[in-house]
Amino acid sequence: MVFDTTSLALVGLIFLWTGFVRTGLGFGGAAIGLPLMLLIGGSPVYWLPIIGIHLLFFSSLTLFKSIKKVDWRYLRHSLLWIIPPTLVGVAGLLSLPDQVVIVFIYSITIFYAITWIFNQKITSDKPWVDKLLLILGGYVAGTSLTGAPLIVAVYMRYVSKEYLRNTLFVLWFILVSIKMATFMLMGVVIDWSFSLALIPIAAIGHVVGIKAHQKIIENDQVFKKWVGSMLLLISSFGLLKVVLS
């Protein structure tokens, strides 16, 4: 893709923001950033490899110092339910028309935004619901890398708070690795130079997010309500734009 100066500046701000959210919350960078990227232009198949490269790079940095604080037991168990639908989701991303995938991304983002605005947490108290959320989260992650809130709802039940963020980073690393390998096998054109050029910008948000993590967790409801309102407005506009086009 070719961007003008304004679009480049906006893309930089978006990746700064997603880097901040990714480490500040421990998840949600793609869910928050992808709807904004699609408004600027391009298809999901253009943006998702770029997001994937960043996830691999930054999750590796975060885990380098904290690899011991990972709940490997639950991670292995959950992957049995997450990986198969992830593969189905990747197949859908590559085979479905762009407009269908974009409508799906905006719709799932609007759903997340509403739950955040009204503080309606996605929760489960039954094993079969846990499995359903992991399956749905895996499929959404495969399609758009925005399945984090569904998966996190289950992980929060079984993984202690001090292990949660790092365990999620390992999970994202595994899922994104599968997705990137599939992209390369299927011959998807990946804008490597643009992806790498954006890493220093995202790194600023990444570092600030690490420093702000504790404060964000302490003010989780306020942060999510503000972000949810922004996402609802942007995603509603984006969905309307696609439907009317």
PDB file of C-alpha atoms in Angstrom:
ATOM      1  CA  MET A   1       0.000   0.000   0.000  1.00  0.00           C
ATOM      2  CA  VAL A   2       1.016   3.615  -0.594  1.00  0.00           C
ATOM      3  CA  PHE A   3       0.167   6.092   2.179  1.00  0.00           C
ATOM      4  CA  ASP A   4       0.125   9.867   2.088  1.00  0.00           C
ATOM      5  CA  THR A   5       1.714  11.878   4.907  1.00  0.00           C
ATOM      6  CA  THR A   6      -1.507  12.169   6.927  1.00  0.00           C
ATOM      7  CA  SER A   7      -2.237   8.457   6.672  1.00  0.00           C
ATOM      8  CA  LEU A   8       1.318   7.593   7.701  1.00  0.00           C
ATOM      9  CA  ALA A   9       1.013   9.821  10.781  1.00  0.00           C
ATOM     10  CA  LEU A  10      -2.299   8.174  11.705  1.00  0.00           C
ATOM     11  CA  VAL A  11      -0.850   4.686  11.251  1.00  0.00           C
ATOM     12  CA  GLY A  12       2.041   5.650  13.530  1.00  0.00           C
ATOM     13  CA  LEU A  13      -0.360   6.858  16.230  1.00  0.00           C
ATOM     14  CA  ILE A  14      -2.425   3.672  15.933  1.00  0.00           C
ATOM     15  CA  PHE A  15       0.613   1.432  16.421  1.00  0.00           C
ATOM     16  CA  LEU A  16       1.791   3.599  19.315  1.00  0.00           C
ATOM     17  CA  TRP A  17      -1.653   3.101  20.877  1.00  0.00           C
ATOM     18  CA  THR A  18      -1.812  -0.648  20.237  1.00  0.00           C
ATOM     19  CA  GLY A  19       1.656  -1.109  21.740  1.00  0.00           C
ATOM     20  CA  PHE A  20       0.490   0.717  24.859  1.00  0.00           C
ATOM     21  CA  VAL A  21      -2.711  -1.328  25.211  1.00  0.00           C
ATOM     22  CA  ARG A  22      -0.959  -4.648  24.512  1.00  0.00           C
ATOM     23  CA  THR A  23       1.336  -4.304  27.521  1.00  0.00           C
ATOM     24  CA  GLY A  24      -0.919  -2.079  29.607  1.00  0.00           C
ATOM     25  CA  LEU A  25      -3.761  -4.613  29.662  1.00  0.00           C
ATOM     26  CA  GLY A  26      -1.833  -7.690  28.567  1.00  0.00           C
ATOM     27  CA  PHE A  27      -4.211  -8.215  25.656  1.00  0.00           C
ATOM     28  CA  GLY A  28      -6.433  -6.341  23.224  1.00  0.00           C
ATOM     29  CA  GLY A  29      -3.884  -4.565  21.037  1.00  0.00           C
ATOM     30  CA  ALA A  30      -5.219  -6.121  17.837  1.00  0.00           C
ATOM     31  CA  ALA A  31      -8.860  -5.759  18.872  1.00  0.00           C
ATOM     32  CA  ILE A  32      -8.336  -2.052  19.480  1.00  0.00           C
ATOM     33  CA  GLY A  33      -5.992  -1.304  16.580  1.00  0.00           C
ATOM     34  CA  LEU A  34      -7.396  -3.292  13.648  1.00  0.00           C
ATOM     35  CA  PRO A  35     -10.714  -1.379  13.308  1.00  0.00           C
ATOM     36  CA  LEU A  36      -8.733   1.870  13.165  1.00  0.00           C
ATOM     37  CA  MET A  37      -6.349   0.496  10.530  1.00  0.00           C
ATOM     38  CA  LEU A  38      -9.216  -0.658   8.324  1.00  0.00           C
ATOM     39  CA  LEU A  39     -10.669   2.866   8.344  1.00  0.00           C
ATOM     40  CA  ILE A  40      -7.421   4.172   6.840  1.00  0.00           C
ATOM     41  CA  GLY A  41      -7.570   1.573   4.079  1.00  0.00           C
ATOM     42  CA  GLY A  42      -6.275  -1.823   3.076  1.00  0.00           C
ATOM     43  CA  SER A  43      -7.667  -5.281   3.684  1.00  0.00           C
ATOM     44  CA  PRO A  44      -7.509  -7.444   6.822  1.00  0.00           C
ATOM     45  CA  VAL A  45      -5.016  -9.704   5.031  1.00  0.00           C
ATOM     46  CA  TYR A  46      -2.708  -6.676   4.599  1.00  0.00           C
ATOM     47  CA  TRP A  47      -2.824  -5.497   8.222  1.00  0.00           C
ATOM     48  CA  LEU A  48      -2.938  -8.805  10.110  1.00  0.00           C
ATOM     49  CA  PRO A  49       0.583  -9.963   9.110  1.00  0.00           C
ATOM     50  CA  ILE A  50       1.946  -6.590  10.243  1.00  0.00           C
ATOM     51  CA  ILE A  51       0.140  -6.934  13.583  1.00  0.00           C
ATOM     52  CA  GLY A  52       1.400 -10.513  13.775  1.00  0.00           C
ATOM     53  CA  ILE A  53       5.038  -9.513  13.291  1.00  0.00           C
ATOM     54  CA  HIS A  54       4.704  -6.961  16.086  1.00  0.00           C
ATOM     55  CA  LEU A  55       3.044  -9.476  18.409  1.00  0.00           C
ATOM     56  CA  LEU A  56       5.847 -11.965  17.850  1.00  0.00           C
ATOM     57  CA  PHE A  57       8.549  -9.344  18.386  1.00  0.00           C
ATOM     58  CA  PHE A  58       7.124  -7.707  21.513  1.00  0.00           C
ATOM     59  CA  SER A  59       5.820 -10.861  23.181  1.00  0.00           C
ATOM     60  CA  SER A  60       9.329 -12.317  22.811  1.00  0.00           C
ATOM     61  CA  LEU A  61      10.838  -9.260  24.544  1.00  0.00           C
ATOM     62  CA  THR A  62       8.331  -9.403  27.388  1.00  0.00           C
ATOM     63  CA  LEU A  63       8.757 -13.121  27.955  1.00  0.00           C
ATOM     64  CA  PHE A  64      12.552 -13.059  27.814  1.00  0.00           C
ATOM     65  CA  LYS A  65      12.680 -11.839  31.406  1.00  0.00           C
ATOM     66  CA  SER A  66       9.502 -13.503  32.674  1.00  0.00           C
ATOM     67  CA  ILE A  67       9.374 -16.943  31.055  1.00  0.00           C
ATOM     68  CA  LYS A  68       9.266 -18.617  34.482  1.00  0.00           C
ATOM     69  CA  LYS A  69       6.012 -16.846  35.337  1.00  0.00           C
ATOM     70  CA  VAL A  70       3.927 -18.848  32.845  1.00  0.00           C
ATOM     71  CA  ASP A  71       1.226 -21.381  33.704  1.00  0.00           C
ATOM     72  CA  TRP A  72       2.386 -24.055  31.274  1.00  0.00           C
ATOM     73  CA  ARG A  73      -0.047 -26.672  32.573  1.00  0.00           C
ATOM     74  CA  TYR A  74      -3.188 -24.693  31.797  1.00  0.00           C
ATOM     75  CA  LEU A  75      -1.701 -23.339  28.572  1.00  0.00           C
ATOM     76  CA  ARG A  76      -1.193 -26.868  27.233  1.00  0.00           C
ATOM     77  CA  HIS A  77      -4.714 -27.868  28.245  1.00  0.00           C
ATOM     78  CA  SER A  78      -6.376 -24.833  26.634  1.00  0.00           C
ATOM     79  CA  LEU A  79      -4.473 -25.166  23.353  1.00  0.00           C
ATOM     80  CA  LEU A  80      -6.337 -28.418  22.644  1.00  0.00           C
ATOM     81  CA  TRP A  81      -9.526 -26.345  22.357  1.00  0.00           C
ATOM     82  CA  ILE A  82      -8.054 -23.196  20.825  1.00  0.00           C
ATOM     83  CA  ILE A  83      -5.770 -24.344  17.989  1.00  0.00           C
ATOM     84  CA  PRO A  84      -8.265 -26.319  15.806  1.00  0.00           C
ATOM     85  CA  PRO A  85     -10.791 -23.428  15.524  1.00  0.00           C
ATOM     86  CA  THR A  86      -7.884 -21.021  15.004  1.00  0.00           C
ATOM     87  CA  LEU A  87      -6.905 -22.968  11.889  1.00  0.00           C
ATOM     88  CA  VAL A  88     -10.524 -22.876  10.687  1.00  0.00           C
ATOM     89  CA  GLY A  89     -10.558 -19.102  11.283  1.00  0.00           C
ATOM     90  CA  VAL A  90      -7.354 -18.574   9.281  1.00  0.00           C
ATOM     91  CA  ALA A  91      -8.867 -20.581   6.408  1.00  0.00           C
ATOM     92  CA  GLY A  92     -11.941 -18.335   6.537  1.00  0.00           C
ATOM     93  CA  LEU A  93      -9.822 -15.191   6.521  1.00  0.00           C
ATOM     94  CA  LEU A  94      -8.033 -16.304   3.348  1.00  0.00           C
ATOM     95  CA  SER A  95     -11.112 -17.605   1.535  1.00  0.00           C
ATOM     96  CA  LEU A  96     -13.933 -15.209   2.441  1.00  0.00           C
ATOM     97  CA  PRO A  97     -14.430 -11.855   0.638  1.00  0.00           C
ATOM     98  CA  ASP A  98     -12.740  -8.895   2.366  1.00  0.00           C
ATOM     99  CA  GLN A  99     -16.069  -7.165   3.000  1.00  0.00           C
ATOM    100  CA  VAL A 100     -17.415 -10.172   4.896  1.00  0.00           C
ATOM    101  CA  VAL A 101     -14.302 -10.322   7.099  1.00  0.00           C
ATOM    102  CA  ILE A 102     -14.399  -6.551   7.701  1.00  0.00           C
ATOM    103  CA  VAL A 103     -18.072  -6.693   8.746  1.00  0.00           C
ATOM    104  CA  PHE A 104     -17.190  -9.561  11.093  1.00  0.00           C
ATOM    105  CA  ILE A 105     -14.291  -7.582  12.626  1.00  0.00           C
ATOM    106  CA  TYR A 106     -16.383  -4.467  13.196  1.00  0.00           C
ATOM    107  CA  SER A 107     -19.285  -6.504  14.592  1.00  0.00           C
ATOM    108  CA  ILE A 108     -17.147  -8.391  17.116  1.00  0.00           C
ATOM    109  CA  THR A 109     -15.432  -5.128  18.107  1.00  0.00           C
ATOM    110  CA  ILE A 110     -18.819  -3.456  18.706  1.00  0.00           C
ATOM    111  CA  PHE A 111     -19.770  -6.406  20.918  1.00  0.00           C
ATOM    112  CA  TYR A 112     -16.578  -5.985  22.961  1.00  0.00           C
ATOM    113  CA  ALA A 113     -17.106  -2.228  23.174  1.00  0.00           C
ATOM    114  CA  ILE A 114     -20.627  -2.621  24.568  1.00  0.00           C
ATOM    115  CA  THR A 115     -19.480  -5.103  27.210  1.00  0.00           C
ATOM    116  CA  TRP A 116     -16.710  -2.699  28.253  1.00  0.00           C
ATOM    117  CA  ILE A 117     -18.949   0.381  28.352  1.00  0.00           C
ATOM    118  CA  PHE A 118     -21.568  -1.304  30.538  1.00  0.00           C
ATOM    119  CA  ASN A 119     -19.011  -3.288  32.542  1.00  0.00           C
ATOM    120  CA  GLN A 120     -20.574  -6.578  31.474  1.00  0.00           C
ATOM    121  CA  LYS A 121     -17.758  -9.045  31.822  1.00  0.00           C
ATOM    122  CA  ILE A 122     -17.668 -12.174  29.676  1.00  0.00           C
ATOM    123  CA  THR A 123     -17.646 -14.842  32.349  1.00  0.00           C
ATOM    124  CA  SER A 124     -18.236 -18.545  32.799  1.00  0.00           C
ATOM    125  CA  ASP A 125     -18.904 -20.804  35.752  1.00  0.00           C
ATOM    126  CA  LYS A 126     -19.294 -24.076  33.885  1.00  0.00           C
ATOM    127  CA  PRO A 127     -16.661 -26.221  32.142  1.00  0.00           C
ATOM    128  CA  TRP A 128     -18.674 -26.551  28.918  1.00  0.00           C
ATOM    129  CA  VAL A 129     -19.009 -22.759  28.676  1.00  0.00           C
ATOM    130  CA  ASP A 130     -15.241 -22.449  29.210  1.00  0.00           C
ATOM    131  CA  LYS A 131     -14.642 -24.778  26.274  1.00  0.00           C
ATOM    132  CA  LEU A 132     -17.154 -22.899  24.114  1.00  0.00           C
ATOM    133  CA  LEU A 133     -15.458 -19.563  24.844  1.00  0.00           C
ATOM    134  CA  LEU A 134     -12.022 -21.037  24.045  1.00  0.00           C
ATOM    135  CA  ILE A 135     -13.351 -22.443  20.758  1.00  0.00           C
ATOM    136  CA  LEU A 136     -15.026 -19.149  19.798  1.00  0.00           C
ATOM    137  CA  GLY A 137     -11.973 -17.177  20.894  1.00  0.00           C
ATOM    138  CA  GLY A 138      -9.725 -19.420  18.813  1.00  0.00           C
ATOM    139  CA  TYR A 139     -11.915 -18.967  15.739  1.00  0.00           C
ATOM    140  CA  VAL A 140     -12.069 -15.185  16.146  1.00  0.00           C
ATOM    141  CA  ALA A 141      -8.297 -15.084  16.723  1.00  0.00           C
ATOM    142  CA  GLY A 142      -7.768 -17.080  13.546  1.00  0.00           C
ATOM    143  CA  THR A 143     -10.007 -14.800  11.540  1.00  0.00           C
ATOM    144  CA  SER A 144      -8.933 -11.446  12.909  1.00  0.00           C
ATOM    145  CA  LEU A 145      -6.575 -11.776  15.939  1.00  0.00           C
ATOM    146  CA  THR A 146      -9.334 -10.172  18.042  1.00  0.00           C
ATOM    147  CA  GLY A 147     -10.355 -13.210  20.097  1.00  0.00           C
ATOM    148  CA  ALA A 148      -8.488 -12.130  23.226  1.00  0.00           C
ATOM    149  CA  PRO A 149     -11.457 -10.999  25.394  1.00  0.00           C
ATOM    150  CA  LEU A 150     -13.221 -14.352  24.913  1.00  0.00           C
ATOM    151  CA  ILE A 151     -10.116 -16.355  25.799  1.00  0.00           C
ATOM    152  CA  VAL A 152      -9.113 -14.057  28.665  1.00  0.00           C
ATOM    153  CA  ALA A 153     -12.535 -14.608  30.279  1.00  0.00           C
ATOM    154  CA  VAL A 154     -11.602 -18.274  30.714  1.00  0.00           C
ATOM    155  CA  TYR A 155      -7.931 -17.772  31.550  1.00  0.00           C
ATOM    156  CA  MET A 156      -8.843 -15.433  34.404  1.00  0.00           C
ATOM    157  CA  ARG A 157     -10.629 -18.341  36.115  1.00  0.00           C
ATOM    158  CA  TYR A 158      -7.742 -20.771  35.965  1.00  0.00           C
ATOM    159  CA  VAL A 159      -4.521 -18.729  35.854  1.00  0.00           C
ATOM    160  CA  SER A 160      -3.390 -16.683  38.865  1.00  0.00           C
ATOM    161  CA  LYS A 161      -3.088 -12.942  38.366  1.00  0.00           C
ATOM    162  CA  GLU A 162       0.716 -12.855  38.617  1.00  0.00           C
ATOM    163  CA  TYR A 163       0.977 -15.479  35.851  1.00  0.00           C
ATOM    164  CA  LEU A 164      -1.881 -14.266  33.652  1.00  0.00           C
ATOM    165  CA  ARG A 165      -0.222 -11.655  31.440  1.00  0.00           C
ATOM    166  CA  ASN A 166       2.850 -13.759  30.650  1.00  0.00           C
ATOM    167  CA  THR A 167       0.771 -16.879  29.981  1.00  0.00           C
ATOM    168  CA  LEU A 168      -1.375 -14.884  27.567  1.00  0.00           C
ATOM    169  CA  PHE A 169       1.730 -13.574  25.798  1.00  0.00           C
ATOM    170  CA  VAL A 170       2.912 -17.162  25.230  1.00  0.00           C
ATOM    171  CA  LEU A 171      -0.547 -18.054  23.909  1.00  0.00           C
ATOM    172  CA  TRP A 172      -0.537 -15.087  21.487  1.00  0.00           C
ATOM    173  CA  PHE A 173       2.981 -16.049  20.378  1.00  0.00           C
ATOM    174  CA  ILE A 174       1.852 -19.593  19.542  1.00  0.00           C
ATOM    175  CA  LEU A 175      -1.348 -18.517  17.755  1.00  0.00           C
ATOM    176  CA  VAL A 176       0.378 -15.778  15.757  1.00  0.00           C
ATOM    177  CA  SER A 177       3.196 -18.164  14.800  1.00  0.00           C
ATOM    178  CA  ILE A 178       0.605 -20.563  13.388  1.00  0.00           C
ATOM    179  CA  LYS A 179      -1.097 -17.725  11.544  1.00  0.00           C
ATOM    180  CA  MET A 180       2.116 -16.271  10.096  1.00  0.00           C
ATOM    181  CA  ALA A 181       3.297 -19.713   8.974  1.00  0.00           C
ATOM    182  CA  THR A 182      -0.040 -20.195   7.207  1.00  0.00           C
ATOM    183  CA  PHE A 183       0.250 -16.786   5.522  1.00  0.00           C
ATOM    184  CA  MET A 184       3.691 -17.645   4.177  1.00  0.00           C
ATOM    185  CA  LEU A 185       2.651 -21.127   3.025  1.00  0.00           C
ATOM    186  CA  MET A 186      -0.347 -19.644   1.204  1.00  0.00           C
ATOM    187  CA  GLY A 187       1.797 -17.001  -0.493  1.00  0.00           C
ATOM    188  CA  VAL A 188       0.240 -13.965   1.226  1.00  0.00           C
ATOM    189  CA  VAL A 189       2.214 -10.814   0.410  1.00  0.00           C
ATOM    190  CA  ILE A 190       3.645  -9.430   3.667  1.00  0.00           C
ATOM    191  CA  ASP A 191       4.876  -5.845   3.878  1.00  0.00           C
ATOM    192  CA  TRP A 192       8.000  -6.665   5.892  1.00  0.00           C
ATOM    193  CA  SER A 193       9.710  -3.297   5.469  1.00  0.00           C
ATOM    194  CA  PHE A 194       6.687  -1.321   6.657  1.00  0.00           C
ATOM    195  CA  SER A 195       6.191  -3.736   9.571  1.00  0.00           C
ATOM    196  CA  LEU A 196       9.786  -3.313  10.729  1.00  0.00           C
ATOM    197  CA  ALA A 197       9.672   0.463  10.266  1.00  0.00           C
ATOM    198  CA  LEU A 198       6.691   0.638  12.644  1.00  0.00           C
ATOM    199  CA  ILE A 199       8.388  -1.348  15.414  1.00  0.00           C
ATOM    200  CA  PRO A 200      10.267   1.634  16.973  1.00  0.00           C
ATOM    201  CA  ILE A 201       6.989   3.583  17.123  1.00  0.00           C
ATOM    202  CA  ALA A 202       5.099   0.682  18.692  1.00  0.00           C
ATOM    203  CA  ALA A 203       8.037   0.194  21.079  1.00  0.00           C
ATOM    204  CA  ILE A 204       7.329   3.583  22.658  1.00  0.00           C
ATOM    205  CA  GLY A 205       3.776   2.518  23.452  1.00  0.00           C
ATOM    206  CA  HIS A 206       5.055  -0.880  24.583  1.00  0.00           C
ATOM    207  CA  VAL A 207       7.406   0.640  27.167  1.00  0.00           C
ATOM    208  CA  VAL A 208       4.838   3.167  28.409  1.00  0.00           C
ATOM    209  CA  GLY A 209       2.267   0.364  28.694  1.00  0.00           C
ATOM    210  CA  ILE A 210       4.619  -1.715  30.851  1.00  0.00           C
ATOM    211  CA  LYS A 211       5.109   1.243  33.192  1.00  0.00           C
ATOM    212  CA  ALA A 212       1.364   1.997  33.293  1.00  0.00           C
ATOM    213  CA  HIS A 213       0.233  -1.638  33.638  1.00  0.00           C
ATOM    214  CA  GLN A 214      -0.404  -1.557  37.374  1.00  0.00           C
ATOM    215  CA  LYS A 215      -2.336   1.725  37.256  1.00  0.00           C
ATOM    216  CA  ILE A 216      -4.468   0.464  34.362  1.00  0.00           C
ATOM    217  CA  ILE A 217      -5.293  -2.731  36.263  1.00  0.00           C
ATOM    218  CA  GLU A 218      -6.230  -0.674  39.333  1.00  0.00           C
ATOM    219  CA  ASN A 219      -8.545   1.491  37.163  1.00  0.00           C
ATOM    220  CA  ASP A 220      -9.647  -1.295  34.838  1.00  0.00           C
ATOM    221  CA  GLN A 221     -13.334  -0.308  34.599  1.00  0.00           C
ATOM    222  CA  VAL A 222     -12.666   3.361  33.853  1.00  0.00           C
ATOM    223  CA  PHE A 223     -10.058   2.521  31.209  1.00  0.00           C
ATOM    224  CA  LYS A 224     -12.271  -0.033  29.475  1.00  0.00           C
ATOM    225  CA  LYS A 225     -15.314   2.255  29.534  1.00  0.00           C
ATOM    226  CA  TRP A 226     -13.353   5.042  27.850  1.00  0.00           C
ATOM    227  CA  VAL A 227     -11.770   2.721  25.280  1.00  0.00           C
ATOM    228  CA  GLY A 228     -15.094   0.952  24.701  1.00  0.00           C
ATOM    229  CA  SER A 229     -16.831   4.238  23.897  1.00  0.00           C
ATOM    230  CA  MET A 230     -14.138   5.097  21.363  1.00  0.00           C
ATOM    231  CA  LEU A 231     -14.322   1.644  19.770  1.00  0.00           C
ATOM    232  CA  LEU A 232     -18.106   1.726  19.562  1.00  0.00           C
ATOM    233  CA  LEU A 233     -18.041   5.047  17.724  1.00  0.00           C
ATOM    234  CA  ILE A 234     -15.260   4.050  15.304  1.00  0.00           C
ATOM    235  CA  SER A 235     -16.537   0.544  14.598  1.00  0.00           C
ATOM    236  CA  SER A 236     -20.119   1.733  14.078  1.00  0.00           C
ATOM    237  CA  PHE A 237     -18.890   4.278  11.566  1.00  0.00           C
ATOM    238  CA  GLY A 238     -16.724   1.661   9.847  1.00  0.00           C
ATOM    239  CA  LEU A 239     -19.577  -0.856   9.694  1.00  0.00           C
ATOM    240  CA  LEU A 240     -21.938   1.756   8.277  1.00  0.00           C
ATOM    241  CA  LYS A 241     -19.337   2.719   5.683  1.00  0.00           C
ATOM    242  CA  VAL A 242     -18.964  -0.899   4.512  1.00  0.00           C
ATOM    243  CA  VAL A 243     -22.722  -1.554   4.418  1.00  0.00           C
ATOM    244  CA  LEU A 244     -23.399   1.605   2.393  1.00  0.00           C
ATOM    245  CA  SER A 245     -20.501   1.131  -0.024  1.00  0.00           C
TER     246      SER A 245
END
